[in-house]
């Protein structure tokens, strides 16, 4: 099974959900902003990366975990990803992380990257994500448990 | 191998190119506007079909021939398509842009028909534009077939 975690940029909520799923971050307690900033791909996805599946690792259950950004053309990305996944022999599961984060936080993270620059934007995004961390962990683990069932 | 003929809305040039590839439309003679308009799926796609590949059939060598519209998100759509297929262990697809050379009047006709629902006006306009660039589409399809032959051999 290939599991793809999606968010708007592919650089904030999705890598954190992927890290929780892979066991790189604890699911039960909120990590520090510094720990969030050390997550692979966190705040490091450019607009030219959006649309591509970026590999994160493999779980103990042999699920391959990827992150991707929907970018500006979110609906198109979702349509083409689902259609292409349907053409593959391997099974895909695509999970949107935006609902665990909320529209306002997503907007704030996006604007922070533009207005404050990459470094300060990353720090603010980490603080904002820390607030909705339990919801994000719930999302990541619900899928893991569904996969087990 | 999978071949995706790609245009804006999966309604016009990609459909004609896919039919040409499959031999549903003779390449030797320029078709009439009426013939183009009567092709299956020509000027039929809706906005929600953007991003949804349409399988029109298999050619003689077994290659799957698709029509695909990517709207304004060509770079991202192609990235997602190729990335997912590669990750899924599938062969890299051949994606061919068929929009090249399509005139402004034909694009306007396509927009009138698909975006505004003015089919009676828009469809003949876009079909006329497709007839005009038909030799170019034939050349494109010939090039694709040559590439496929090269890959197979």
PDB file of C-alpha atoms in Angstrom:
ATOM      1  CA  UNK A   1       0.000   0.000   0.000  1.00  0.00           C
ATOM      2  CA  UNK A   2       1.208   3.486  -0.854  1.00  0.00           C
ATOM      3  CA  UNK A   3      -0.104   6.253   1.372  1.00  0.00           C
ATOM      4  CA  UNK A   4       0.084   9.871   0.203  1.00  0.00           C
ATOM      5  CA  UNK A   5      -0.378  12.714   2.700  1.00  0.00           C
ATOM      6  CA  UNK A   6      -1.453  15.918   1.006  1.00  0.00           C
ATOM      7  CA  UNK A   7      -1.632  19.546   1.999  1.00  0.00           C
ATOM      8  CA  UNK A   8      -1.651  22.825   0.099  1.00  0.00           C
ATOM      9  CA  UNK A   9       2.119  23.231  -0.154  1.00  0.00           C
ATOM     10  CA  UNK A  10       3.232  19.722   0.733  1.00  0.00           C
ATOM     11  CA  UNK A  11       5.646  21.317   3.178  1.00  0.00           C
ATOM     12  CA  UNK A  12       3.761  21.667   6.463  1.00  0.00           C
ATOM     13  CA  UNK A  13       0.857  19.461   7.576  1.00  0.00           C
ATOM     14  CA  UNK A  14       1.624  16.584   5.199  1.00  0.00           C
ATOM     15  CA  UNK A  15       5.257  15.978   6.288  1.00  0.00           C
ATOM     16  CA  UNK A  16       4.225  16.134   9.965  1.00  0.00           C
ATOM     17  CA  UNK A  17       1.421  13.596   9.402  1.00  0.00           C
ATOM     18  CA  UNK A  18       3.873  11.408   7.489  1.00  0.00           C
ATOM     19  CA  UNK A  19       6.431  11.668  10.326  1.00  0.00           C
ATOM     20  CA  UNK A  20       3.789  10.641  12.893  1.00  0.00           C
ATOM     21  CA  UNK A  21       2.790   7.706  10.723  1.00  0.00           C
ATOM     22  CA  UNK A  22       6.420   6.637  10.404  1.00  0.00           C
ATOM     23  CA  UNK A  23       6.988   6.948  14.145  1.00  0.00           C
ATOM     24  CA  UNK A  24       9.497   9.788  13.788  1.00  0.00           C
ATOM     25  CA  UNK A  25       7.287  11.996  15.983  1.00  0.00           C
ATOM     26  CA  UNK A  26       5.352  10.919  19.073  1.00  0.00           C
ATOM     27  CA  UNK A  27       1.606  10.619  18.591  1.00  0.00           C
ATOM     28  CA  UNK A  28       0.649  11.156  22.241  1.00  0.00           C
ATOM     29  CA  UNK A  29       2.441  14.394  23.104  1.00  0.00           C
ATOM     30  CA  UNK A  30       3.039  17.639  21.253  1.00  0.00           C
ATOM     31  CA  UNK A  31       6.640  17.902  20.050  1.00  0.00           C
ATOM     32  CA  UNK A  32       8.568  21.148  20.353  1.00  0.00           C
ATOM     33  CA  UNK A  33       8.538  23.551  17.384  1.00  0.00           C
ATOM     34  CA  UNK A  34      12.214  22.705  16.893  1.00  0.00           C
ATOM     35  CA  UNK A  35      11.389  19.009  16.563  1.00  0.00           C
ATOM     36  CA  UNK A  36       8.698  19.849  13.990  1.00  0.00           C
ATOM     37  CA  UNK A  37      11.170  21.952  12.042  1.00  0.00           C
ATOM     38  CA  UNK A  38      13.545  18.987  11.845  1.00  0.00           C
ATOM     39  CA  UNK A  39      10.920  16.839  10.047  1.00  0.00           C
ATOM     40  CA  UNK A  40      12.068  16.012   6.492  1.00  0.00           C
ATOM     41  CA  UNK A  41      10.574  18.391   3.877  1.00  0.00           C
ATOM     42  CA  UNK A  42       9.114  20.658   6.597  1.00  0.00           C
ATOM     43  CA  UNK A  43       9.019  24.181   5.123  1.00  0.00           C
ATOM     44  CA  UNK A  44      11.316  23.137   2.319  1.00  0.00           C
ATOM     45  CA  UNK A  45       8.873  22.465  -0.508  1.00  0.00           C
ATOM     46  CA  UNK A  46       9.039  24.994  -3.326  1.00  0.00           C
ATOM     47  CA  UNK A  47       6.200  25.681  -5.718  1.00  0.00           C
ATOM     48  CA  UNK A  48       7.992  23.700  -8.413  1.00  0.00           C
ATOM     49  CA  UNK A  49       7.751  20.587  -6.215  1.00  0.00           C
ATOM     50  CA  UNK A  50       3.971  20.706  -5.996  1.00  0.00           C
ATOM     51  CA  UNK A  51       2.274  17.873  -7.825  1.00  0.00           C
ATOM     52  CA  UNK A  52       5.122  15.404  -7.263  1.00  0.00           C
ATOM     53  CA  UNK A  53       5.031  12.569  -4.751  1.00  0.00           C
ATOM     54  CA  UNK A  54       7.996  12.852  -2.394  1.00  0.00           C
ATOM     55  CA  UNK A  55       9.062   9.652  -0.629  1.00  0.00           C
ATOM     56  CA  UNK A  56       9.287   9.719   3.192  1.00  0.00           C
ATOM     57  CA  UNK A  57       9.882   6.130   4.166  1.00  0.00           C
ATOM     58  CA  UNK A  58       8.310   2.773   4.905  1.00  0.00           C
ATOM     59  CA  UNK A  59       6.299   1.773   7.976  1.00  0.00           C
ATOM     60  CA  UNK A  60       6.696  -1.434   9.942  1.00  0.00           C
ATOM     61  CA  UNK A  61       3.574  -2.652   8.099  1.00  0.00           C
ATOM     62  CA  UNK A  62       5.462  -2.135   4.800  1.00  0.00           C
ATOM     63  CA  UNK A  63       3.298   0.822   3.774  1.00  0.00           C
ATOM     64  CA  UNK A  64       5.229   3.316   1.661  1.00  0.00           C
ATOM     65  CA  UNK A  65       4.630   6.888   2.819  1.00  0.00           C
ATOM     66  CA  UNK A  66       4.735   9.934   0.518  1.00  0.00           C
ATOM     67  CA  UNK A  67       3.894  13.618   0.809  1.00  0.00           C
ATOM     68  CA  UNK A  68       2.678  15.946  -1.914  1.00  0.00           C
ATOM     69  CA  UNK A  69       1.395  19.482  -2.328  1.00  0.00           C
ATOM     70  CA  UNK A  70      -1.783  20.212  -4.189  1.00  0.00           C
ATOM     71  CA  UNK A  71      -0.514  23.644  -5.222  1.00  0.00           C
ATOM     72  CA  UNK A  72      -2.717  26.213  -6.922  1.00  0.00           C
ATOM     73  CA  UNK A  73      -4.725  23.660  -8.884  1.00  0.00           C
ATOM     74  CA  UNK A  74      -5.983  21.583  -5.983  1.00  0.00           C
ATOM     75  CA  UNK A  75      -8.971  19.990  -7.684  1.00  0.00           C
ATOM     76  CA  UNK A  76      -6.970  19.120 -10.799  1.00  0.00           C
ATOM     77  CA  UNK A  77      -4.256  17.565  -8.665  1.00  0.00           C
ATOM     78  CA  UNK A  78      -6.779  15.459  -6.739  1.00  0.00           C
ATOM     79  CA  UNK A  79      -8.493  14.333  -9.971  1.00  0.00           C
ATOM     80  CA  UNK A  80      -5.331  13.378 -11.801  1.00  0.00           C
ATOM     81  CA  UNK A  81      -3.795  11.682  -8.748  1.00  0.00           C
ATOM     82  CA  UNK A  82      -6.903   9.555  -8.227  1.00  0.00           C
ATOM     83  CA  UNK A  83      -7.129   8.731 -11.936  1.00  0.00           C
ATOM     84  CA  UNK A  84      -3.446   7.822 -12.237  1.00  0.00           C
ATOM     85  CA  UNK A  85      -3.604   5.770  -9.034  1.00  0.00           C
ATOM     86  CA  UNK A  86      -6.505   3.871 -10.588  1.00  0.00           C
ATOM     87  CA  UNK A  87      -4.245   2.918 -13.504  1.00  0.00           C
ATOM     88  CA  UNK A  88      -1.621   1.395 -11.208  1.00  0.00           C
ATOM     89  CA  UNK A  89      -1.526  -2.196 -10.028  1.00  0.00           C
ATOM     90  CA  UNK A  90      -0.362  -1.036  -6.572  1.00  0.00           C
ATOM     91  CA  UNK A  91      -2.976   0.286  -4.183  1.00  0.00           C
ATOM     92  CA  UNK A  92      -2.868   3.970  -3.221  1.00  0.00           C
ATOM     93  CA  UNK A  93      -4.525   5.845  -0.401  1.00  0.00           C
ATOM     94  CA  UNK A  94      -4.549   9.651  -0.590  1.00  0.00           C
ATOM     95  CA  UNK A  95      -5.211  11.566   2.640  1.00  0.00           C
ATOM     96  CA  UNK A  96      -5.830  15.301   2.755  1.00  0.00           C
ATOM     97  CA  UNK A  97      -4.403  16.900   5.918  1.00  0.00           C
ATOM     98  CA  UNK A  98      -6.012  20.329   5.560  1.00  0.00           C
ATOM     99  CA  UNK A  99      -9.110  19.468   7.581  1.00  0.00           C
ATOM    100  CA  UNK A 100      -6.993  18.653  10.646  1.00  0.00           C
ATOM    101  CA  UNK A 101      -5.265  22.026  10.412  1.00  0.00           C
ATOM    102  CA  UNK A 102      -8.117  24.368   9.526  1.00  0.00           C
ATOM    103  CA  UNK A 103      -8.400  27.048   6.862  1.00  0.00           C
ATOM    104  CA  UNK A 104      -7.131  29.964   8.980  1.00  0.00           C
ATOM    105  CA  UNK A 105      -3.977  28.194  10.085  1.00  0.00           C
ATOM    106  CA  UNK A 106      -3.307  27.086   6.503  1.00  0.00           C
ATOM    107  CA  UNK A 107      -3.684  30.654   5.303  1.00  0.00           C
ATOM    108  CA  UNK A 108      -1.486  31.975   8.117  1.00  0.00           C
ATOM    109  CA  UNK A 109       1.255  29.433   7.338  1.00  0.00           C
ATOM    110  CA  UNK A 110       1.113  30.271   3.645  1.00  0.00           C
ATOM    111  CA  UNK A 111       1.278  34.024   4.272  1.00  0.00           C
ATOM    112  CA  UNK A 112       4.013  33.637   6.881  1.00  0.00           C
ATOM    113  CA  UNK A 113       6.261  31.961   4.320  1.00  0.00           C
ATOM    114  CA  UNK A 114       5.710  34.835   1.892  1.00  0.00           C
ATOM    115  CA  UNK A 115       5.804  37.771   4.307  1.00  0.00           C
ATOM    116  CA  UNK A 116       8.384  36.659   6.867  1.00  0.00           C
ATOM    117  CA  UNK A 117      10.736  34.717   4.640  1.00  0.00           C
ATOM    118  CA  UNK A 118      11.547  31.001   4.771  1.00  0.00           C
ATOM    119  CA  UNK A 119      13.275  30.849   8.155  1.00  0.00           C
ATOM    120  CA  UNK A 120      10.766  32.833  10.235  1.00  0.00           C
ATOM    121  CA  UNK A 121       7.905  31.374   8.170  1.00  0.00           C
ATOM    122  CA  UNK A 122       9.013  27.861   9.083  1.00  0.00           C
ATOM    123  CA  UNK A 123       9.208  28.769  12.776  1.00  0.00           C
ATOM    124  CA  UNK A 124       5.705  30.284  12.768  1.00  0.00           C
ATOM    125  CA  UNK A 125       4.297  27.328  10.812  1.00  0.00           C
ATOM    126  CA  UNK A 126       5.785  24.944  13.389  1.00  0.00           C
ATOM    127  CA  UNK A 127       4.124  26.881  16.228  1.00  0.00           C
ATOM    128  CA  UNK A 128       0.776  26.909  14.437  1.00  0.00           C
ATOM    129  CA  UNK A 129       0.967  23.204  13.637  1.00  0.00           C
ATOM    130  CA  UNK A 130       1.814  22.419  17.231  1.00  0.00           C
ATOM    131  CA  UNK A 131      -1.617  23.776  18.214  1.00  0.00           C
ATOM    132  CA  UNK A 132      -3.479  21.357  15.965  1.00  0.00           C
ATOM    133  CA  UNK A 133      -1.004  18.511  16.510  1.00  0.00           C
ATOM    134  CA  UNK A 134      -3.497  16.165  18.254  1.00  0.00           C
ATOM    135  CA  UNK A 135      -5.912  16.415  15.301  1.00  0.00           C
ATOM    136  CA  UNK A 136      -3.074  15.761  12.865  1.00  0.00           C
ATOM    137  CA  UNK A 137      -1.863  12.791  14.905  1.00  0.00           C
ATOM    138  CA  UNK A 138      -5.429  11.459  15.026  1.00  0.00           C
ATOM    139  CA  UNK A 139      -5.665  11.705  11.245  1.00  0.00           C
ATOM    140  CA  UNK A 140      -2.345   9.941  10.675  1.00  0.00           C
ATOM    141  CA  UNK A 141      -3.050   7.164  13.160  1.00  0.00           C
ATOM    142  CA  UNK A 142      -6.678   6.631  12.098  1.00  0.00           C
ATOM    143  CA  UNK A 143      -5.396   5.679   8.690  1.00  0.00           C
ATOM    144  CA  UNK A 144      -2.733   3.397  10.150  1.00  0.00           C
ATOM    145  CA  UNK A 145      -5.367   1.613  12.240  1.00  0.00           C
ATOM    146  CA  UNK A 146      -7.739   1.391   9.283  1.00  0.00           C
ATOM    147  CA  UNK A 147      -4.914  -0.199   7.304  1.00  0.00           C
ATOM    148  CA  UNK A 148      -4.454  -2.775  10.059  1.00  0.00           C
ATOM    149  CA  UNK A 149      -8.129  -3.568  10.198  1.00  0.00           C
TER     150      UNK A 149
ATOM    151  CA  UNK B   1       2.650   1.776 -23.134  1.00  0.00           C
ATOM    152  CA  UNK B   2       0.162   4.522 -22.340  1.00  0.00           C
ATOM    153  CA  UNK B   3      -0.125   7.520 -24.643  1.00  0.00           C
ATOM    154  CA  UNK B   4      -1.906  10.641 -23.384  1.00  0.00           C
ATOM    155  CA  UNK B   5      -2.896  13.231 -25.984  1.00  0.00           C
ATOM    156  CA  UNK B   6      -3.265  16.337 -23.887  1.00  0.00           C
ATOM    157  CA  UNK B   7      -5.055  19.625 -24.520  1.00  0.00           C
ATOM    158  CA  UNK B   8      -6.851  22.188 -22.361  1.00  0.00           C
ATOM    159  CA  UNK B   9     -10.267  20.658 -21.715  1.00  0.00           C
ATOM    160  CA  UNK B  10     -10.113  17.141 -23.249  1.00  0.00           C
ATOM    161  CA  UNK B  11     -12.776  18.202 -25.723  1.00  0.00           C
ATOM    162  CA  UNK B  12     -11.174  18.939 -29.079  1.00  0.00           C
ATOM    163  CA  UNK B  13      -7.595  18.466 -30.301  1.00  0.00           C
ATOM    164  CA  UNK B  14      -6.751  15.639 -27.880  1.00  0.00           C
ATOM    165  CA  UNK B  15      -9.889  13.769 -28.946  1.00  0.00           C
ATOM    166  CA  UNK B  16      -9.150  14.209 -32.668  1.00  0.00           C
ATOM    167  CA  UNK B  17      -5.497  13.165 -32.212  1.00  0.00           C
ATOM    168  CA  UNK B  18      -6.526  10.068 -30.256  1.00  0.00           C
ATOM    169  CA  UNK B  19      -9.058   9.093 -32.963  1.00  0.00           C
ATOM    170  CA  UNK B  20      -6.389   9.667 -35.612  1.00  0.00           C
ATOM    171  CA  UNK B  21      -3.985   7.435 -33.713  1.00  0.00           C
ATOM    172  CA  UNK B  22      -6.595   4.697 -33.426  1.00  0.00           C
ATOM    173  CA  UNK B  23      -7.389   4.871 -37.145  1.00  0.00           C
ATOM    174  CA  UNK B  24     -10.951   6.071 -36.599  1.00  0.00           C
ATOM    175  CA  UNK B  25     -10.221   9.044 -38.821  1.00  0.00           C
ATOM    176  CA  UNK B  26      -8.320   8.743 -42.141  1.00  0.00           C
ATOM    177  CA  UNK B  27      -5.021  10.631 -42.087  1.00  0.00           C
ATOM    178  CA  UNK B  28      -4.691  10.902 -45.862  1.00  0.00           C
ATOM    179  CA  UNK B  29      -7.580  13.273 -46.521  1.00  0.00           C
ATOM    180  CA  UNK B  30      -8.512  16.404 -44.644  1.00  0.00           C
ATOM    181  CA  UNK B  31     -11.869  15.743 -42.942  1.00  0.00           C
ATOM    182  CA  UNK B  32     -14.855  18.051 -43.256  1.00  0.00           C
ATOM    183  CA  UNK B  33     -16.142  20.168 -40.385  1.00  0.00           C
ATOM    184  CA  UNK B  34     -19.166  17.851 -40.193  1.00  0.00           C
ATOM    185  CA  UNK B  35     -16.941  14.759 -39.895  1.00  0.00           C
ATOM    186  CA  UNK B  36     -14.978  16.344 -37.055  1.00  0.00           C
ATOM    187  CA  UNK B  37     -18.163  17.359 -35.249  1.00  0.00           C
ATOM    188  CA  UNK B  38     -19.561  13.832 -35.484  1.00  0.00           C
ATOM    189  CA  UNK B  39     -16.499  12.191 -33.862  1.00  0.00           C
ATOM    190  CA  UNK B  40     -17.353  10.479 -30.559  1.00  0.00           C
ATOM    191  CA  UNK B  41     -16.476  12.690 -27.548  1.00  0.00           C
ATOM    192  CA  UNK B  42     -15.652  15.716 -29.735  1.00  0.00           C
ATOM    193  CA  UNK B  43     -16.758  18.901 -27.924  1.00  0.00           C
ATOM    194  CA  UNK B  44     -18.504  16.865 -25.250  1.00  0.00           C
ATOM    195  CA  UNK B  45     -16.248  17.179 -22.165  1.00  0.00           C
ATOM    196  CA  UNK B  46     -17.352  19.308 -19.224  1.00  0.00           C
ATOM    197  CA  UNK B  47     -15.225  21.350 -16.864  1.00  0.00           C
ATOM    198  CA  UNK B  48     -15.298  18.504 -14.341  1.00  0.00           C
ATOM    199  CA  UNK B  49     -13.581  16.245 -16.897  1.00  0.00           C
ATOM    200  CA  UNK B  50     -10.370  18.277 -16.649  1.00  0.00           C
ATOM    201  CA  UNK B  51      -7.816  16.001 -15.029  1.00  0.00           C
ATOM    202  CA  UNK B  52      -9.760  12.833 -15.891  1.00  0.00           C
ATOM    203  CA  UNK B  53      -8.021  10.782 -18.582  1.00  0.00           C
ATOM    204  CA  UNK B  54     -10.392   9.216 -21.126  1.00  0.00           C
ATOM    205  CA  UNK B  55      -9.342   5.875 -22.584  1.00  0.00           C
ATOM    206  CA  UNK B  56     -10.397   5.848 -26.239  1.00  0.00           C
ATOM    207  CA  UNK B  57      -8.965   2.439 -27.068  1.00  0.00           C
ATOM    208  CA  UNK B  58      -5.887   0.369 -27.842  1.00  0.00           C
ATOM    209  CA  UNK B  59      -3.934   0.734 -31.056  1.00  0.00           C
ATOM    210  CA  UNK B  60      -2.773  -2.211 -33.180  1.00  0.00           C
ATOM    211  CA  UNK B  61       0.348  -2.656 -31.054  1.00  0.00           C
ATOM    212  CA  UNK B  62      -1.615  -2.742 -27.815  1.00  0.00           C
ATOM    213  CA  UNK B  63      -0.729   0.781 -26.613  1.00  0.00           C
ATOM    214  CA  UNK B  64      -3.495   2.406 -24.599  1.00  0.00           C
ATOM    215  CA  UNK B  65      -4.569   5.723 -26.115  1.00  0.00           C
ATOM    216  CA  UNK B  66      -5.983   8.373 -23.815  1.00  0.00           C
ATOM    217  CA  UNK B  67      -7.248  11.937 -24.187  1.00  0.00           C
ATOM    218  CA  UNK B  68      -6.507  14.246 -21.278  1.00  0.00           C
ATOM    219  CA  UNK B  69      -7.246  17.862 -20.400  1.00  0.00           C
ATOM    220  CA  UNK B  70      -5.090  19.654 -17.842  1.00  0.00           C
ATOM    221  CA  UNK B  71      -6.597  23.130 -17.953  1.00  0.00           C
ATOM    222  CA  UNK B  72      -4.144  25.764 -16.727  1.00  0.00           C
ATOM    223  CA  UNK B  73      -2.284  23.319 -14.475  1.00  0.00           C
ATOM    224  CA  UNK B  74      -0.184  21.577 -17.131  1.00  0.00           C
ATOM    225  CA  UNK B  75       3.091  21.438 -15.196  1.00  0.00           C
ATOM    226  CA  UNK B  76       1.491  20.266 -11.988  1.00  0.00           C
ATOM    227  CA  UNK B  77      -0.903  17.858 -13.703  1.00  0.00           C
ATOM    228  CA  UNK B  78       1.902  16.234 -15.685  1.00  0.00           C
ATOM    229  CA  UNK B  79       3.986  16.028 -12.527  1.00  0.00           C
ATOM    230  CA  UNK B  80       1.214  14.263 -10.661  1.00  0.00           C
ATOM    231  CA  UNK B  81       0.406  11.882 -13.525  1.00  0.00           C
ATOM    232  CA  UNK B  82       4.004  10.792 -14.126  1.00  0.00           C
ATOM    233  CA  UNK B  83       4.890  10.773 -10.442  1.00  0.00           C
ATOM    234  CA  UNK B  84       1.954   8.554  -9.430  1.00  0.00           C
ATOM    235  CA  UNK B  85       2.473   6.134 -12.326  1.00  0.00           C
ATOM    236  CA  UNK B  86       6.208   5.891 -11.592  1.00  0.00           C
ATOM    237  CA  UNK B  87       5.569   5.381  -7.875  1.00  0.00           C
ATOM    238  CA  UNK B  88       2.943   2.768  -8.690  1.00  0.00           C
ATOM    239  CA  UNK B  89       5.518   0.754 -10.610  1.00  0.00           C
ATOM    240  CA  UNK B  90       3.993   1.562 -13.991  1.00  0.00           C
ATOM    241  CA  UNK B  91       5.796   2.450 -17.189  1.00  0.00           C
ATOM    242  CA  UNK B  92       6.458   6.155 -17.787  1.00  0.00           C
ATOM    243  CA  UNK B  93       3.627   7.454 -20.017  1.00  0.00           C
ATOM    244  CA  UNK B  94       4.059   9.328 -23.270  1.00  0.00           C
ATOM    245  CA  UNK B  95       2.273  12.689 -22.985  1.00  0.00           C
ATOM    246  CA  UNK B  96       1.761  14.700 -26.157  1.00  0.00           C
ATOM    247  CA  UNK B  97       0.566  18.296 -26.278  1.00  0.00           C
ATOM    248  CA  UNK B  98      -1.931  18.689 -29.128  1.00  0.00           C
ATOM    249  CA  UNK B  99      -2.799  22.351 -28.588  1.00  0.00           C
ATOM    250  CA  UNK B 100       0.083  23.691 -30.669  1.00  0.00           C
ATOM    251  CA  UNK B 101      -1.032  25.769 -33.626  1.00  0.00           C
ATOM    252  CA  UNK B 102      -4.700  25.927 -32.712  1.00  0.00           C
ATOM    253  CA  UNK B 103      -5.844  29.397 -33.730  1.00  0.00           C
ATOM    254  CA  UNK B 104      -7.478  32.044 -31.609  1.00  0.00           C
ATOM    255  CA  UNK B 105     -10.880  31.707 -33.333  1.00  0.00           C
ATOM    256  CA  UNK B 106     -10.925  27.953 -32.688  1.00  0.00           C
ATOM    257  CA  UNK B 107      -9.978  28.487 -29.025  1.00  0.00           C
ATOM    258  CA  UNK B 108     -12.718  31.074 -28.777  1.00  0.00           C
ATOM    259  CA  UNK B 109     -15.160  28.581 -30.332  1.00  0.00           C
ATOM    260  CA  UNK B 110     -14.130  25.946 -27.801  1.00  0.00           C
ATOM    261  CA  UNK B 111     -14.663  28.391 -24.979  1.00  0.00           C
ATOM    262  CA  UNK B 112     -18.060  29.478 -26.306  1.00  0.00           C
ATOM    263  CA  UNK B 113     -19.220  25.877 -26.561  1.00  0.00           C
ATOM    264  CA  UNK B 114     -17.745  24.399 -23.374  1.00  0.00           C
ATOM    265  CA  UNK B 115     -17.641  27.365 -20.999  1.00  0.00           C
ATOM    266  CA  UNK B 116     -20.695  29.338 -22.072  1.00  0.00           C
ATOM    267  CA  UNK B 117     -22.849  26.551 -23.497  1.00  0.00           C
ATOM    268  CA  UNK B 118     -23.186  28.276 -26.891  1.00  0.00           C
ATOM    269  CA  UNK B 119     -22.759  24.965 -28.734  1.00  0.00           C
ATOM    270  CA  UNK B 120     -24.443  26.017 -31.992  1.00  0.00           C
ATOM    271  CA  UNK B 121     -21.912  28.817 -32.459  1.00  0.00           C
ATOM    272  CA  UNK B 122     -18.834  27.408 -30.764  1.00  0.00           C
ATOM    273  CA  UNK B 123     -18.745  23.833 -32.066  1.00  0.00           C
ATOM    274  CA  UNK B 124     -18.492  24.657 -35.805  1.00  0.00           C
ATOM    275  CA  UNK B 125     -15.856  27.304 -35.040  1.00  0.00           C
ATOM    276  CA  UNK B 126     -13.615  24.932 -33.118  1.00  0.00           C
ATOM    277  CA  UNK B 127     -14.210  22.122 -35.654  1.00  0.00           C
ATOM    278  CA  UNK B 128     -13.170  24.511 -38.436  1.00  0.00           C
ATOM    279  CA  UNK B 129     -10.002  25.338 -36.490  1.00  0.00           C
ATOM    280  CA  UNK B 130      -9.228  21.648 -36.034  1.00  0.00           C
ATOM    281  CA  UNK B 131      -9.691  21.023 -39.782  1.00  0.00           C
ATOM    282  CA  UNK B 132      -7.239  23.862 -40.408  1.00  0.00           C
ATOM    283  CA  UNK B 133      -4.503  22.320 -38.227  1.00  0.00           C
ATOM    284  CA  UNK B 134      -5.347  18.737 -39.258  1.00  0.00           C
ATOM    285  CA  UNK B 135      -2.054  18.192 -41.158  1.00  0.00           C
ATOM    286  CA  UNK B 136      -0.162  19.262 -38.036  1.00  0.00           C
ATOM    287  CA  UNK B 137      -2.139  16.777 -35.912  1.00  0.00           C
ATOM    288  CA  UNK B 138      -1.386  14.042 -38.466  1.00  0.00           C
ATOM    289  CA  UNK B 139       2.338  14.862 -38.228  1.00  0.00           C
ATOM    290  CA  UNK B 140       2.163  14.782 -34.423  1.00  0.00           C
ATOM    291  CA  UNK B 141       0.463  11.383 -34.398  1.00  0.00           C
ATOM    292  CA  UNK B 142       2.979  10.039 -36.945  1.00  0.00           C
ATOM    293  CA  UNK B 143       5.826  11.218 -34.713  1.00  0.00           C
ATOM    294  CA  UNK B 144       4.219   9.523 -31.706  1.00  0.00           C
ATOM    295  CA  UNK B 145       3.883   6.260 -33.640  1.00  0.00           C
ATOM    296  CA  UNK B 146       7.531   6.500 -34.696  1.00  0.00           C
ATOM    297  CA  UNK B 147       8.593   7.019 -31.059  1.00  0.00           C
ATOM    298  CA  UNK B 148       6.471   4.039 -29.977  1.00  0.00           C
ATOM    299  CA  UNK B 149       8.031   1.851 -32.679  1.00  0.00           C
ATOM    300  CA  UNK B 150      11.484   2.933 -31.501  1.00  0.00           C
ATOM    301  CA  UNK B 151      10.657   2.162 -27.861  1.00  0.00           C
ATOM    302  CA  UNK B 152       9.241  -1.262 -28.714  1.00  0.00           C
ATOM    303  CA  UNK B 153      12.205  -2.197 -30.921  1.00  0.00           C
TER     304      UNK B 153
END
